[in-house]
Coordinates of C-alpha atoms in Angstrom, one line a residue:
X796 CA -8.8 6.3 2.3
X797 CA -10.4 9.7 2.5
X798 CA -11.4 9.3 6.1
X799 CA -8.1 7.9 7.3
X800 CA -6.3 10.7 5.4
X801 CA -8.3 13.3 7.2
X802 CA -7.5 11.7 10.6
X803 CA -3.8 11.4 9.7
X804 CA -3.7 15.1 8.9
X805 CA -5.5 15.9 12.2
X806 CA -3.0 13.7 14.2
X807 CA 0.1 15.3 12.5
X808 CA -1.1 18.9 13.0
X809 CA -2.7 18.6 16.5
X810 CA -1.3 15.6 18.4
X811 CA 2.3 15.0 17.2
X812 CA 5.2 16.5 19.1
X813 CA 6.8 17.4 15.8
X814 CA 9.2 20.0 17.3
X815 CA 11.1 17.5 19.4
X816 CA 10.5 13.8 19.3
X817 CA 8.0 12.9 16.6
X818 CA 6.0 10.9 19.3
X819 CA 2.3 11.5 20.0
X820 CA 1.7 13.8 23.0
X821 CA 1.6 11.8 26.2
X822 CA -1.9 10.6 27.0
X823 CA -3.2 11.0 23.5
X824 CA -2.1 7.7 22.0
X825 CA -5.3 5.9 22.6
X826 CA -7.5 8.5 21.0
X827 CA -5.3 9.0 17.9
X828 CA -4.6 5.3 17.3
X829 CA -8.1 4.2 18.1
X830 CA -9.6 6.7 15.7
X831 CA -7.2 6.0 12.9
X832 CA -6.9 2.3 13.1
X833 CA -10.6 2.0 13.9
X834 CA -11.5 3.5 10.6
X835 CA -9.1 1.3 8.7
X836 CA -10.3 -1.9 10.4
X837 CA -14.0 -0.9 9.8
X838 CA -13.2 -0.5 6.1
X839 CA -11.4 -3.9 6.0
X840 CA -14.5 -5.6 7.5
X841 CA -16.9 -3.7 5.3
X842 CA -14.9 -4.8 2.2
X843 CA -15.4 -8.5 3.1
X844 CA -19.2 -8.0 3.3
X845 CA -19.1 -6.0 0.1
X846 CA -17.4 -8.8 -1.8
X847 CA -19.8 -11.3 -0.3
X848 CA -22.8 -9.2 -1.4
X849 CA -21.3 -8.8 -4.9
X850 CA -20.9 -12.6 -5.3
X851 CA -24.6 -13.0 -4.4
X852 CA -25.8 -10.2 -6.7
X853 CA -23.7 -11.2 -9.8
X854 CA -24.2 -15.0 -9.5
X855 CA -21.2 -15.5 -11.8
X856 CA -17.8 -16.2 -10.2
X857 CA -15.3 -13.6 -11.0
X858 CA -11.9 -14.9 -12.3
X859 CA -8.6 -13.5 -13.4
X860 CA -9.7 -13.8 -17.1
X861 CA -12.0 -10.8 -16.4
X862 CA -8.9 -8.7 -15.8
X863 CA -7.8 -8.1 -19.4
X864 CA -7.4 -5.4 -22.0
X865 CA -7.2 -1.9 -20.7
X866 CA -7.6 -3.2 -17.1
X867 CA -4.4 -5.2 -17.4
X868 CA -2.6 -2.3 -19.1
X869 CA -3.4 0.0 -16.1
X870 CA -2.1 -2.7 -13.7
X871 CA 1.0 -3.2 -15.9
X872 CA 1.9 0.5 -15.9
X873 CA 1.5 0.7 -12.1
X874 CA 3.7 -2.3 -11.7
X875 CA 6.3 -0.6 -14.0
X876 CA 6.3 2.6 -11.9
X877 CA 6.6 0.5 -8.7
X878 CA 9.7 -1.1 -10.3
X879 CA 11.2 2.2 -11.4
X880 CA 10.8 3.7 -7.9
X881 CA 12.2 0.5 -6.4
X882 CA 15.3 1.1 -8.5
X883 CA 15.4 4.7 -7.4
X884 CA 15.2 3.6 -3.7
X885 CA 18.0 1.2 -4.2
X886 CA 20.3 3.8 -5.9
X887 CA 19.4 6.4 -3.2
X888 CA 20.3 3.9 -0.5
X889 CA 23.8 3.6 -2.1
X890 CA 24.4 7.3 -1.5
X891 CA 22.9 7.3 2.1
X892 CA 25.1 8.4 5.0
X893 CA 24.9 4.9 6.5
X894 CA 23.8 2.7 3.5
X895 CA 22.4 -0.8 4.2
X896 CA 23.6 -3.4 1.7
X897 CA 20.5 -5.6 2.4
X898 CA 18.1 -2.9 1.3
X899 CA 20.1 -1.9 -1.7
X900 CA 20.4 -5.4 -3.1
X901 CA 16.8 -6.3 -2.5
X902 CA 15.6 -3.0 -4.0
X903 CA 17.6 -3.4 -7.2
X904 CA 16.9 -7.1 -7.7
X905 CA 13.2 -6.7 -7.2
X906 CA 13.1 -3.6 -9.3
X907 CA 14.3 -5.7 -12.2
X908 CA 11.7 -8.4 -11.3
X909 CA 8.9 -5.8 -11.2
X910 CA 9.8 -4.3 -14.5
X911 CA 9.9 -7.8 -16.1
X912 CA 6.5 -8.6 -14.7
X913 CA 5.2 -5.2 -15.9
X914 CA 6.6 -5.8 -19.4
X915 CA 4.8 -9.2 -19.8
X916 CA 1.6 -7.8 -18.4
X917 CA 1.6 -4.9 -20.9
X918 CA 2.6 -7.3 -23.7
X919 CA -0.1 -10.0 -23.0
X920 CA -2.8 -7.6 -21.7
X921 CA -4.2 -10.6 -19.8
X922 CA -3.0 -13.0 -17.0
X923 CA -1.8 -16.5 -17.7
X924 CA -1.2 -18.8 -14.7
X925 CA 2.5 -18.2 -14.8
X926 CA 2.3 -14.5 -15.0
X927 CA -0.4 -14.3 -12.4
X928 CA 1.7 -16.4 -10.0
X929 CA 4.7 -14.1 -10.5
X930 CA 2.7 -11.4 -8.7
X931 CA 3.1 -13.3 -5.5
X932 CA 6.9 -12.5 -5.7
X933 CA 6.0 -8.9 -5.0
X934 CA 4.8 -10.1 -1.5
X935 CA 8.4 -11.4 -0.9
X936 CA 9.7 -7.9 -1.8
X937 CA 7.3 -6.4 0.8
X938 CA 8.6 -8.9 3.4
X939 CA 12.2 -7.7 2.7
X940 CA 11.2 -4.1 3.0
X941 CA 9.3 -4.9 6.2
X942 CA 12.5 -6.6 7.6
X943 CA 14.5 -3.4 6.8
X944 CA 11.8 -1.3 8.5
X945 CA 11.9 -3.3 11.7
X946 CA 15.7 -3.5 11.7
X947 CA 16.3 0.2 11.0
X948 CA 13.8 1.8 13.3
X949 CA 13.9 0.9 16.9
X950 CA 10.9 3.0 18.1
X951 CA 8.2 1.6 15.7
X952 CA 5.4 1.6 18.2
X953 CA 5.8 5.1 19.4
X954 CA 6.3 7.1 16.1
X955 CA 3.0 6.8 14.1
X956 CA 4.4 6.8 10.5
X957 CA 7.0 4.1 11.4
X958 CA 4.2 1.8 12.6
X959 CA 2.0 2.6 9.7
X960 CA 4.7 1.7 7.2
X961 CA 5.5 -1.6 8.9
X962 CA 1.8 -2.6 9.2
X963 CA 1.1 -1.6 5.6
X964 CA 4.1 -3.7 4.4
X965 CA 2.7 -6.7 6.3
X966 CA -0.7 -6.3 4.7
X967 CA 0.8 -5.9 1.2
X968 CA 2.9 -9.0 1.6
X969 CA -0.2 -11.1 2.5
X970 CA -2.2 -9.4 -0.3
X971 CA 0.3 -10.2 -3.1
X972 CA 0.8 -13.8 -2.0
X973 CA -3.0 -14.3 -2.2
X974 CA -3.1 -12.4 -5.4
X975 CA -0.7 -14.9 -7.0
X976 CA -3.2 -17.6 -6.3
X977 CA -6.1 -15.6 -7.6
X978 CA -4.5 -14.5 -10.9
X979 CA -3.0 -18.0 -11.6
X980 CA -6.5 -19.6 -11.2
X981 CA -5.8 -21.3 -7.9
X982 CA -8.2 -19.2 -5.8
X983 CA -10.4 -20.8 -3.2
X984 CA -13.9 -19.8 -2.1
X985 CA -12.6 -17.2 0.3
X986 CA -9.6 -15.8 -1.7
X987 CA -11.4 -12.8 -3.1
X988 CA -12.8 -11.9 0.3
X989 CA -9.3 -12.2 1.8
X990 CA -7.9 -10.0 -1.0
X991 CA -10.6 -7.4 -0.2
X992 CA -9.7 -7.5 3.5
X993 CA -6.0 -7.2 3.3
X994 CA -6.0 -5.0 0.2
X995 CA -8.3 -2.4 1.7
X996 CA -6.3 -2.3 4.9
X997 CA -2.8 -2.0 3.3
X998 CA -3.9 0.5 0.6
X999 CA -5.7 2.7 3.1
X1000 CA -2.7 2.7 5.5
X1001 CA 0.0 3.5 2.9
X1002 CA -2.1 6.0 0.8
X1003 CA -3.5 7.9 3.8
X1004 CA 0.0 8.2 5.3
X1005 CA 1.4 9.5 2.1
X1006 CA -1.5 11.9 1.4
X1007 CA -1.7 13.0 5.0
X1008 CA 2.0 13.9 5.1
X1009 CA 1.9 15.7 1.8
X1010 CA -1.1 17.8 2.7
X1011 CA 0.2 18.6 6.2
X1012 CA 3.4 19.8 4.6
X1013 CA 1.4 22.5 2.9
X1014 CA -1.4 23.4 5.3
X1015 CA 0.2 22.8 8.7
X1016 CA 1.8 25.6 10.8
X1017 CA 5.3 26.6 9.7
X1018 CA 7.1 24.9 12.5
X1019 CA 5.5 21.6 11.5
X1020 CA 6.1 22.2 7.8
X1021 CA 9.8 22.6 8.5
X1022 CA 9.9 19.2 10.2
X1023 CA 8.5 17.3 7.1
X1024 CA 10.9 16.2 4.4
X1025 CA 10.5 14.2 1.2
X1026 CA 13.4 11.8 1.3
X1027 CA 14.9 9.5 3.9
X1028 CA 18.3 10.9 3.0
X1029 CA 17.2 14.4 4.2
X1030 CA 15.8 12.9 7.5
X1031 CA 19.0 10.9 8.0
X1032 CA 21.2 14.0 7.3
X1033 CA 19.3 16.1 9.8
X1034 CA 19.5 13.3 12.5
X1035 CA 23.3 13.1 12.0
X1036 CA 23.8 16.8 12.1
X1037 CA 21.7 17.3 15.2
X1038 CA 23.7 14.7 17.1
X1039 CA 20.6 13.2 18.7
X1040 CA 19.1 16.5 20.1
X1041 CA 15.6 17.0 18.6
X1042 CA 16.9 14.9 15.7
X1043 CA 13.6 13.9 14.2
X1044 CA 12.0 14.8 10.9
X1045 CA 8.9 13.2 9.4
X1046 CA 9.5 11.7 6.0
X1047 CA 6.9 10.7 3.5
X1048 CA 6.2 7.0 2.8
X1049 CA 8.7 5.6 0.2
X1050 CA 7.4 6.1 -3.3
X1051 CA 7.8 2.4 -4.0
X1052 CA 5.2 1.7 -1.2
X1053 CA 2.9 4.4 -2.6
X1054 CA 2.8 2.9 -6.1
X1055 CA 2.3 -0.6 -4.6
X1056 CA -0.6 0.8 -2.7
X1057 CA -2.0 2.3 -5.9
X1058 CA -1.6 -1.0 -7.6
X1059 CA -3.5 -2.7 -4.8
X1060 CA -6.3 -0.1 -5.0
X1061 CA -6.6 -0.5 -8.7
X1062 CA -6.7 -4.3 -8.4
X1063 CA -9.6 -4.0 -6.0
X1064 CA -11.4 -1.8 -8.5
X1065 CA -10.9 -4.0 -11.5
X1066 CA -11.9 -7.1 -9.4
X1067 CA -15.3 -5.5 -8.8
X1068 CA -15.9 -4.2 -12.4
X1069 CA -18.5 -6.0 -14.5
X1070 CA -17.0 -9.1 -16.2
X1071 CA -16.6 -8.7 -19.9
X1072 CA -19.1 -10.5 -22.1
X1073 CA -20.7 -12.3 -19.2
X1074 CA -24.1 -11.7 -17.6
X1075 CA -25.5 -12.8 -14.3
X1076 CA -26.8 -16.3 -14.0
X1077 CA -29.5 -15.1 -11.6
X1078 CA -33.0 -14.8 -13.3
X1079 CA -34.0 -11.2 -14.1
X1080 CA -37.2 -9.7 -12.8
X1081 CA -38.7 -9.7 -16.3
X1082 CA -37.9 -13.4 -16.8
X1083 CA -39.5 -14.3 -13.5
X1084 CA -42.7 -12.4 -14.5
X1085 CA -42.8 -14.2 -17.9
X1086 CA -42.4 -17.6 -16.2

């Protein structure tokens, strides 16, 4: 996340034609994309090997029962905030210049769903099979947001933050579907490694995009700062008022996506924390010497 955030700031400040189109400067696409996505991909692959090494070191299979107590409470609050911001996004879409009914309905419906899931997580402080499986529904929500992203933005491949948002939503959708299997006790031998792979990628993309845009809005030259806004409504208003002439403003990642990214990052952390009340089945060095 740190490395990809630094690269994102560098790309925004140095290589993006913020004054006119929002595209990367011609001829610099390979350098910027290769550097940014190369770091994210390397982290995704490294996460798989980390999970594999952790399995060998611990010797005790990690399960959803290890995620309980304060760990589950943290995840519950992050799910709650994701639901609150989903509701905010839905209400904001109602007041947009050209509102999309599809996004409004999906945001409001899944906001209620997220808050219900968060309530049961906070109440139980552990994951039952039914509650764990319900987290896979968040993946469906990410699919809906991804559909909106592809429908609403026609130049996804050429404007960096549009592509980052779409790719992160794809990764989050896969992650939460797999998470439903893990938390409900239906994981396979490779489920945790797949969670590490997709979770690391999607969390790195969404968090680095959000942090990079926020930091660039403070430290970048004034002409770039003036082109960064904090809501899609502000970007849409500028586009409408400019009538297509230099009508681009960079907008931060939707806050719903940001908190879903934080939820994924927190899930990866608690998955690697030491299981409560369980010790490794591997013999210790002292035991081997005694034997």
